[in-house]
XYZ file of C-alpha atoms in Angstrom:
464
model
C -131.526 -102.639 -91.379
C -130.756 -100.892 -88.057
C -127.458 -102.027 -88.542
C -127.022 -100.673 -91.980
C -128.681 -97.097 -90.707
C -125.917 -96.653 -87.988
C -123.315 -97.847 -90.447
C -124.378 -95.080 -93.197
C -124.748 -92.138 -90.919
C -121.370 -92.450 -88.923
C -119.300 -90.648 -91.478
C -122.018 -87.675 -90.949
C -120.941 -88.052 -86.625
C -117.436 -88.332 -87.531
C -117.703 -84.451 -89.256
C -119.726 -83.109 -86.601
C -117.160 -84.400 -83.569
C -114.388 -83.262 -86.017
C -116.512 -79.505 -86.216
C -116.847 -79.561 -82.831
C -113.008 -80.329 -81.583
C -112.158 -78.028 -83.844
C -114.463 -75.000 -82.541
C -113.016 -75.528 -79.631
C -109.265 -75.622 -80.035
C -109.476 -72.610 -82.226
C -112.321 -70.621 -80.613
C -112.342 -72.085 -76.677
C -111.039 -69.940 -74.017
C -107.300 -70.306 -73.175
C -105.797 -70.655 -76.669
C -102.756 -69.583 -75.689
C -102.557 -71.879 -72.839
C -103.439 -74.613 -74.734
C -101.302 -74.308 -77.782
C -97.598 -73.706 -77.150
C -94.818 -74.955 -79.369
C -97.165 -76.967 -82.028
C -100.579 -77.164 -83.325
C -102.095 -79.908 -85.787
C -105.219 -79.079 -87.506
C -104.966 -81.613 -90.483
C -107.365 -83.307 -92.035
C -110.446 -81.113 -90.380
C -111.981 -79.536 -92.957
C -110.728 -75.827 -92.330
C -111.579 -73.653 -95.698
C -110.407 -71.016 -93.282
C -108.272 -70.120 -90.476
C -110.023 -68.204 -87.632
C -108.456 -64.390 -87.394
C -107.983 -65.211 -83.455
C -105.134 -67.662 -84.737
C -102.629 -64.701 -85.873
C -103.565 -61.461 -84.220
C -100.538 -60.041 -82.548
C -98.961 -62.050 -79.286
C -101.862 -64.744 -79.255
C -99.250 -67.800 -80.120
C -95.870 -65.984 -78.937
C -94.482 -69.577 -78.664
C -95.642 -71.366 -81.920
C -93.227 -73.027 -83.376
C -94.977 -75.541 -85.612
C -97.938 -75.313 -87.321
C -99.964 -78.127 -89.405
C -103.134 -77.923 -91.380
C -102.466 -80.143 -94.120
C -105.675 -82.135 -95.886
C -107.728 -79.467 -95.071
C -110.053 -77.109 -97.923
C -108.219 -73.678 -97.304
C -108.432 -71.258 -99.635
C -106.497 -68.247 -98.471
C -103.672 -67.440 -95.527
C -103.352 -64.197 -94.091
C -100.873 -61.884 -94.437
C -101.431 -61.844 -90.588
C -98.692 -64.976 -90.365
C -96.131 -62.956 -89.904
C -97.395 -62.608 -86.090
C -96.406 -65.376 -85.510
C -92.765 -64.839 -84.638
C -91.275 -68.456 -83.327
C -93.210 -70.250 -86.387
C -90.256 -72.052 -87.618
C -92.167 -75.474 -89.684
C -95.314 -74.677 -91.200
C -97.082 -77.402 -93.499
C -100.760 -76.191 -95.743
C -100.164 -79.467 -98.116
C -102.882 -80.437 -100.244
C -105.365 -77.419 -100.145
C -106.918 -75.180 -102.178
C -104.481 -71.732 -101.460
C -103.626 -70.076 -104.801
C -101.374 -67.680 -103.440
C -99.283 -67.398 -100.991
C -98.449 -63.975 -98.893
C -94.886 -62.518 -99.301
C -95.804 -61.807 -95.988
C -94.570 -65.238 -94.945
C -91.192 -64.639 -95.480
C -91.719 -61.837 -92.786
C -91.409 -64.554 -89.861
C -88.212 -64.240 -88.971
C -87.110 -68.311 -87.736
C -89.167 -69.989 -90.520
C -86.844 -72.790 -91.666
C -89.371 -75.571 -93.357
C -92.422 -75.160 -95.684
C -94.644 -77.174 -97.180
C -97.265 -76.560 -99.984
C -97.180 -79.338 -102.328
C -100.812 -79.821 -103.589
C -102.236 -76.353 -103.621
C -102.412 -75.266 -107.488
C -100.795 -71.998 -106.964
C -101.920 -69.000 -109.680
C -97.885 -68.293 -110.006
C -96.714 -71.108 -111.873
C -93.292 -70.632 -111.373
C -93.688 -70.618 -106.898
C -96.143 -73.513 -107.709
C -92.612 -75.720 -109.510
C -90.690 -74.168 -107.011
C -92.645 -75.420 -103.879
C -92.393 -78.865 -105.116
C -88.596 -78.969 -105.468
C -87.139 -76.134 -103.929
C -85.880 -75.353 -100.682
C -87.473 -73.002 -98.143
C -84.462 -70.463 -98.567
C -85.453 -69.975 -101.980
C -89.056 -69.973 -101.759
C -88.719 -67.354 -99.194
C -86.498 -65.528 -100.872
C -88.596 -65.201 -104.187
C -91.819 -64.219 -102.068
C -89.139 -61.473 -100.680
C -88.470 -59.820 -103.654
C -91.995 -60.213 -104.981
C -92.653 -62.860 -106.706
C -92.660 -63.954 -109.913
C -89.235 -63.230 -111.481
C -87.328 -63.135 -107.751
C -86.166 -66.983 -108.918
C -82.536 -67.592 -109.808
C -81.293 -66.754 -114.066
C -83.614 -64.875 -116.304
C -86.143 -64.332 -113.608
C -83.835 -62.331 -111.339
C -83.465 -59.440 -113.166
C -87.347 -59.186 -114.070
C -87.880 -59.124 -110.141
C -85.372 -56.991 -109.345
C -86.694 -54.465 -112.110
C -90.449 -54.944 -110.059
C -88.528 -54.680 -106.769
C -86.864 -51.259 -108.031
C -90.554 -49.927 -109.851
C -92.072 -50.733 -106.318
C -89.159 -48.764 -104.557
C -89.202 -45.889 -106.346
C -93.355 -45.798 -106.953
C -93.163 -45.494 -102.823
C -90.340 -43.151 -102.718
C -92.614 -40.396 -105.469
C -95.575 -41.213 -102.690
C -93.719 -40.406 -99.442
C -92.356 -36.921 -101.492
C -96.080 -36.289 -102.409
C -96.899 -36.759 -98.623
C -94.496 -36.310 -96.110
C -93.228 -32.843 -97.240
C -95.578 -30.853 -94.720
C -95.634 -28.378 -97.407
C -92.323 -29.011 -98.788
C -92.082 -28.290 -102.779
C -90.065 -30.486 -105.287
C -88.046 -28.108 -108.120
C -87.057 -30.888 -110.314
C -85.195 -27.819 -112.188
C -83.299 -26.897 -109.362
C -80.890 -29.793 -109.730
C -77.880 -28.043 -108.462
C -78.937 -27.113 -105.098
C -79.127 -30.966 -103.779
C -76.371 -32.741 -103.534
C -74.876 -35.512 -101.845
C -71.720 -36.127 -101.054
C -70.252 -39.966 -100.230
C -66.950 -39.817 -98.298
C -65.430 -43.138 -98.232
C -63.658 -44.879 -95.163
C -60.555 -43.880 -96.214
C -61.157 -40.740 -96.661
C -62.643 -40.184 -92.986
C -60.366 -39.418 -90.409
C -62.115 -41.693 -88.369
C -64.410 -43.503 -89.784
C -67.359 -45.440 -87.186
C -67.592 -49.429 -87.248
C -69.967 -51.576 -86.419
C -68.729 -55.253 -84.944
C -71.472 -57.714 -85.021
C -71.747 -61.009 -82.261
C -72.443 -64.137 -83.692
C -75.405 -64.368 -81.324
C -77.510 -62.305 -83.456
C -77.676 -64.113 -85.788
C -81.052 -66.079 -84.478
C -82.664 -62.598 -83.606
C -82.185 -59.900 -85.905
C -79.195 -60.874 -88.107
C -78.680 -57.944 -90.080
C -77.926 -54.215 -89.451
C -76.347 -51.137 -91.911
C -75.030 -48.018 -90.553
C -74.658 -44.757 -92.121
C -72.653 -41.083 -90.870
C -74.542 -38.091 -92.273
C -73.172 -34.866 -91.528
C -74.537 -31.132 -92.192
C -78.544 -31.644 -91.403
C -79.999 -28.059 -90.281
C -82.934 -29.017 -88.071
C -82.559 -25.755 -86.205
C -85.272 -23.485 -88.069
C -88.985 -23.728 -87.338
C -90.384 -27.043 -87.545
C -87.483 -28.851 -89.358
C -86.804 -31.159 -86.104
C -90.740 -32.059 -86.837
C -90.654 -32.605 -89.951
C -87.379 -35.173 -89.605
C -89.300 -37.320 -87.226
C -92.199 -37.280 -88.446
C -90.346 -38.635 -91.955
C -89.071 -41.565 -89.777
C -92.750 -42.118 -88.807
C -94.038 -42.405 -92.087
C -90.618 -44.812 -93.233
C -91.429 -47.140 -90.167
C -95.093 -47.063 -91.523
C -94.455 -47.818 -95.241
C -91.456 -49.353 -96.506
C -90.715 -50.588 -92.970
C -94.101 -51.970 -93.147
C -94.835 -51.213 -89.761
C -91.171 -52.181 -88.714
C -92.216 -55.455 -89.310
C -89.620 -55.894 -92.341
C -86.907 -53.038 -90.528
C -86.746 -50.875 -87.862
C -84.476 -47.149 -88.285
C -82.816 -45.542 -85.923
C -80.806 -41.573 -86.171
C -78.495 -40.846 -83.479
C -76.726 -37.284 -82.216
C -73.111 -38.539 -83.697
C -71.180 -36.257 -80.992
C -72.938 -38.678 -78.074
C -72.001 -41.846 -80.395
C -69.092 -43.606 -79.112
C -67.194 -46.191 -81.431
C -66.493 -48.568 -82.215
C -70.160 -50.376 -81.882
C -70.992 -53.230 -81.528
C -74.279 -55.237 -82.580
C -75.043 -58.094 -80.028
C -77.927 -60.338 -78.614
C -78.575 -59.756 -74.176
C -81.050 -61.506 -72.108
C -84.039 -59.666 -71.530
C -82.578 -59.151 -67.523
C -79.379 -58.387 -68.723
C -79.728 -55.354 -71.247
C -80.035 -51.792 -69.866
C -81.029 -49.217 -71.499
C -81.926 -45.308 -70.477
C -85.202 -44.915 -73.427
C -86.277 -42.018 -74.891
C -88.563 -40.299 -72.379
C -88.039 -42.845 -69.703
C -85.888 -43.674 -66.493
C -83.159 -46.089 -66.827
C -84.470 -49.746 -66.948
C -83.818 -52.970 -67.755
C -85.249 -54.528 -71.191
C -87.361 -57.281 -68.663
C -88.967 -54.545 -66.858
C -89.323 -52.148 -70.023
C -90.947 -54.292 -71.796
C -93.568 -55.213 -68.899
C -94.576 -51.384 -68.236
C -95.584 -50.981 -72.022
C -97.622 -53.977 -71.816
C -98.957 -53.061 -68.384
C -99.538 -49.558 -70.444
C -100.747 -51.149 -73.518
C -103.526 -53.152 -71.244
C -104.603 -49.749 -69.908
C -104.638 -48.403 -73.578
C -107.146 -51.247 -74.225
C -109.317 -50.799 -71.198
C -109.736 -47.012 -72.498
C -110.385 -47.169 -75.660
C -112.232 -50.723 -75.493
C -110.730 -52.043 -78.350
C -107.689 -54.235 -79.066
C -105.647 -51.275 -80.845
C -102.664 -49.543 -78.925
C -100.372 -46.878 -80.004
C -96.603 -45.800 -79.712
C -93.792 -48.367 -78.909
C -97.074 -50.614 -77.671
C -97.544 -52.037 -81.206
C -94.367 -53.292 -81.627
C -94.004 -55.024 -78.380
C -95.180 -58.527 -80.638
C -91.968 -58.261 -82.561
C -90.234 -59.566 -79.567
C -92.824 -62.455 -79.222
C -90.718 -66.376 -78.799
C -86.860 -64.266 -78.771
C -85.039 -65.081 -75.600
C -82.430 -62.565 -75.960
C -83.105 -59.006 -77.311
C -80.858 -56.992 -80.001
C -78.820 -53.975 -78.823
C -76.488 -51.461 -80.248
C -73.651 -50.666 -77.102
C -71.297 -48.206 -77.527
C -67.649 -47.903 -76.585
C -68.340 -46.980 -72.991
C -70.684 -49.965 -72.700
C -74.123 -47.709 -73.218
C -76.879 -49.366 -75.128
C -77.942 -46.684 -77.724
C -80.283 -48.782 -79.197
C -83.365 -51.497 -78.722
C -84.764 -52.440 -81.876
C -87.154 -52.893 -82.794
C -88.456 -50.744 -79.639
C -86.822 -47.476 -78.691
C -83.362 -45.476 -79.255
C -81.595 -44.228 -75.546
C -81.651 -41.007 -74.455
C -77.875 -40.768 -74.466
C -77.894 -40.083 -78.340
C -81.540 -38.139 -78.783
C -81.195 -36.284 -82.102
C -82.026 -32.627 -81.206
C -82.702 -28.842 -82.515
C -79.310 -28.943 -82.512
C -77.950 -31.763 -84.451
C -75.825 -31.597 -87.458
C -74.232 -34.592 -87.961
C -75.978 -38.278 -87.159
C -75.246 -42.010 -87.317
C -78.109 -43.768 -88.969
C -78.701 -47.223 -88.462
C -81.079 -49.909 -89.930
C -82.160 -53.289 -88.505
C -83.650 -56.597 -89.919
C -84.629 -59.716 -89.168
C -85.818 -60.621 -92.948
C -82.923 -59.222 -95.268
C -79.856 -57.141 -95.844
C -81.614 -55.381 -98.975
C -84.230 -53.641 -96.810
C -81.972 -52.393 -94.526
C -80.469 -50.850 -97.680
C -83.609 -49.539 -98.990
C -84.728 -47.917 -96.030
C -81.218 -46.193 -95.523
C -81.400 -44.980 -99.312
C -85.312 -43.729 -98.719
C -83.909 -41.987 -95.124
C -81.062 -40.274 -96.625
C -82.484 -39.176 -99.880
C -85.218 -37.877 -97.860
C -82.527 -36.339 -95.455
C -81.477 -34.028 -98.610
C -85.001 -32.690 -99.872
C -85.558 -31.562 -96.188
C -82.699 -29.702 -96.346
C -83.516 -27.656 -99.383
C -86.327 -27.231 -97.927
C -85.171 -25.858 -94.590
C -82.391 -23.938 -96.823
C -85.027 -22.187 -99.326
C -87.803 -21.555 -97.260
C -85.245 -19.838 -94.228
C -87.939 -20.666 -91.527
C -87.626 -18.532 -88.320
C -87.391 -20.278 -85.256
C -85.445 -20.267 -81.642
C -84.192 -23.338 -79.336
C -85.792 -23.695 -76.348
C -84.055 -23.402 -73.186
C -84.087 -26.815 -72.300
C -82.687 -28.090 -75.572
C -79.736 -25.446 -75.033
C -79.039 -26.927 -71.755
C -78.713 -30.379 -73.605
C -75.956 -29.693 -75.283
C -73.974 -26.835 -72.665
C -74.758 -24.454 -75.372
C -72.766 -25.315 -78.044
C -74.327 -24.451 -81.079
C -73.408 -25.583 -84.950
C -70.402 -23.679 -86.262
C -71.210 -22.114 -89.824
C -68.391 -23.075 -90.622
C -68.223 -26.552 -89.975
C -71.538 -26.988 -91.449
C -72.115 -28.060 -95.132
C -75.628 -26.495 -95.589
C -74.884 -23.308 -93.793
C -74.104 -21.480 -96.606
C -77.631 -19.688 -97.719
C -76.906 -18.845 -101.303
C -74.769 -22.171 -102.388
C -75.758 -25.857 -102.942
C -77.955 -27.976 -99.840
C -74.594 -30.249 -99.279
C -75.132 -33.828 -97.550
C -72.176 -35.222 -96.314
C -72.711 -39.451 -95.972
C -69.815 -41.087 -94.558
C -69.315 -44.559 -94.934
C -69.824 -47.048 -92.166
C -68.039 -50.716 -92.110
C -69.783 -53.555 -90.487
C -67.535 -56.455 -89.352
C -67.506 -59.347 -87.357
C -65.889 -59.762 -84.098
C -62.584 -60.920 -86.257
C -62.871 -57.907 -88.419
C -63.976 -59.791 -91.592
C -66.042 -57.090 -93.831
C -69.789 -57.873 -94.042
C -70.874 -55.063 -95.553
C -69.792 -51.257 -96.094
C -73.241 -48.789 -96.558
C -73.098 -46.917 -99.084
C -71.944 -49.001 -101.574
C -71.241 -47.793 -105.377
C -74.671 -49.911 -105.520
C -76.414 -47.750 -103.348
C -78.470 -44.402 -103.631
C -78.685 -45.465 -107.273
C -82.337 -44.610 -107.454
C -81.909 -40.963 -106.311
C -84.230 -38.701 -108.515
C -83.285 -36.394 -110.640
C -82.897 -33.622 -108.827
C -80.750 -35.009 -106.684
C -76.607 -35.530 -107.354
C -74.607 -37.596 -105.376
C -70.981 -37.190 -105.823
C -68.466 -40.687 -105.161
């Protein structure tokens, strides 16, 4: 009898060591000490992962992840923290959705989630015969409908409805009491100049090594912004703000980038530098290397956190995650050999768009997809024009200080030379195209395309 007792209540120890080794991997002190490039939970009877397990910079070096067997019902959009994840198994569980989210970690290369009866039928057949590319792709575009045939076109309808439902909110929004005259169509225009029309058009060369950190990158030349009245400077960065907060998604999905195009030397190129090796001067800061750059603002960030007693940080310090698990760090370098750019952290000093900046280069970054980089450059640009018909019909006062007008040995913006100087005509946007190649010159893509800036509103024309 004693014999049959033990023998009946050992599947009732075997759950409680299970509970308890698994309390303390996920919840002990040290997790990221203890978990570095893989973690296998399955078969322990998580309905849940604990919120510890994704917050930002907790598992930097995560590169596999297992909790197959297990009774979870839901996986965080939070996933996407976890930048070196590149083979993830949830097999056999109880998820019925999975985050687009996921296809947010940029080195993800395997997936498995055979088992899980998934409320989107279609991701549910394509899980259990389709490659990860694919899968990823189709929670990248939204979901049902991103699939290959028929489906495409639904998505990319959805993809579009989402695009322009978030371009009408940032309008509504980010004006800072700007006005839209859907009447007025002829005073904002946009002009596209194509490379050969430019007498010297920029190019971007990309390096191969990239390609594993933040493959993909779009460039743009816009020429006649007037940010010289009142708070027009303002109001341009605080647009980028709110792009880097929406449809960047917190420049999780993209990261933007404007640039004074007089202080932009070409041709660029788009490589990959070890963190000791890149040198940038940032925006407000003293020349420093990426390695030490990247230490203040999380010596900073720690501060922030003592302060405030909480986890949150603000600035550059909540991007600092992005760079979790990459051993070499994406720049943009100039002709002369100047980085001008860090993404996803800061822009250089060298090209800071000021009071008095007409014409920029605009650049966008990824490490998920060539289509966001094009959406955010379409939402930047068309948002580029309604600021200045704003500017141009409201004819705000305002005076550079002295220390911008030393910035630039007090050259000012020639009327003539400038596209939206003339008060009584059209707002005029000038966007010059800008070729991205790779080191052999091979075309990867030209921005804008005849497919791009197809969503402008109505009261906006762009001329080819």
């Amino acid at each position: 009898m004693a014999a049959a007792a033990v023998s009946e209540s050992w599947p009732e120890l075997e759950l409680a060591e299970r509970e308890r080794r698994r309390e303390l991997l996920l919840t002990g002190p040290g997790l990221e000490e203890r978990v570095r490039a893989s973690l296998n939970l399955t078969g322990n009877c998580l309905d849940s992962f604990p919120a510890e397990l994704f917050r930002p910079g907790a598992l930097p070096l995560l590169s596999e992840l297992a909790a197959a067997d297990n009774c979870l019902r839901e996986l965080s959009p939070d996933i996407a923290h976890l930048a070196s994840l590149k083979t993830l198994d949830l097999s056999n569980n109880q998820l019925s959705e999975i985050p687009a989210e996921l296809a947010d970690c940029p080195k993800l290369k395997e997936i498995n989630f055979r088992g899980n009866k998934l409320r989107d039928k279609r991701l549910e057949k394509m899980v259990s015969g389709c490659q990860t590319r694919s899968i990823l792709e189709y929670l990248r575009v939204g979901g049902r409908g991103g699939g290959k045939g028929k489906g495409r076109a639904e998505g990319s309808e959805k993809e579009e409805s989402r695009r322009k439902r978030r371009e009408r909110k940032q309008r509504r929004e980010g004006g800072d009491g700007e006005e839209q005259d859907v009447g007025d169509a002829g005073r904002l225009l946009l002009r596209v100049l194509h490379v050969s029309e430019s007498p010297a058009p920029l190019t971007v060369r990309v390096s191969p090594e990239v390609r594993d950190v933040r493959p993909y990158i779009v460039g743009a030349v816009v020429r006649g912004m007037d940010l010289q009245p009142g708070n027009a400077l303002k109001r341009f960065l605080t647009s980028q703000t709110k792009l880097h907060e929406d449809l960047c998604e917190k420049r999780t999905a993209a990261t933007l980038a404007t640039h004074e195009l007089r202080a932009v030397k070409g041709p660029l190129l788009y490589c990959a530098r070890p963190p000791q090796d890149l040198k940038i001067v940032p925006l407000g800061r003293k020349e420093a290397k990426a390695k030490e750059l990247v230490r203040q603002l999380q010596l900073e960030a720690e501060e922030q956190r003592k302060q405030k007693k909480r986890q949150s940080v603000s600035g550059l310090h909540r991007y600092l995650h992005l760079l979790d698990g990459n051993e070499n760090y994406p720049c943009l370098v100039d002709a002369d050999g100047d980085v001008i750019s860090f993404p996803p952290i800061t822009n250089s000093e060298k090209t800071k768009v000021k009071k008095t900046t007409s014409d920029l280069f605009l650049e966008v970054t990824s490490a998920t997809s060539l289509q966001i980089c094009k959406d955010v450059m379409d939402a930047l640009i068309l948002k580029m024009a309604e600021m200045n018909k704003y500017t141009l019909e409201n004819k705000e006062e305002g005076s550079l200080s002295d220390t911008e007008a030393d910035a630039v040995s007090g050259q000012l913006p020639d009327p003539r030379t400038n596209p939206s100087a003339g008060k009584d005509g059209p707002s005029l946007l000038v966007v010059e195209q800008v070729r991205v190649v790779d080191l052999e010159g091979s075309l990867k893509v030209v921005y804008p395309s005849k497919a791009d800036l197809a969503t402008a509103p109505p009261h906006v024309t762009v001329v080819r």
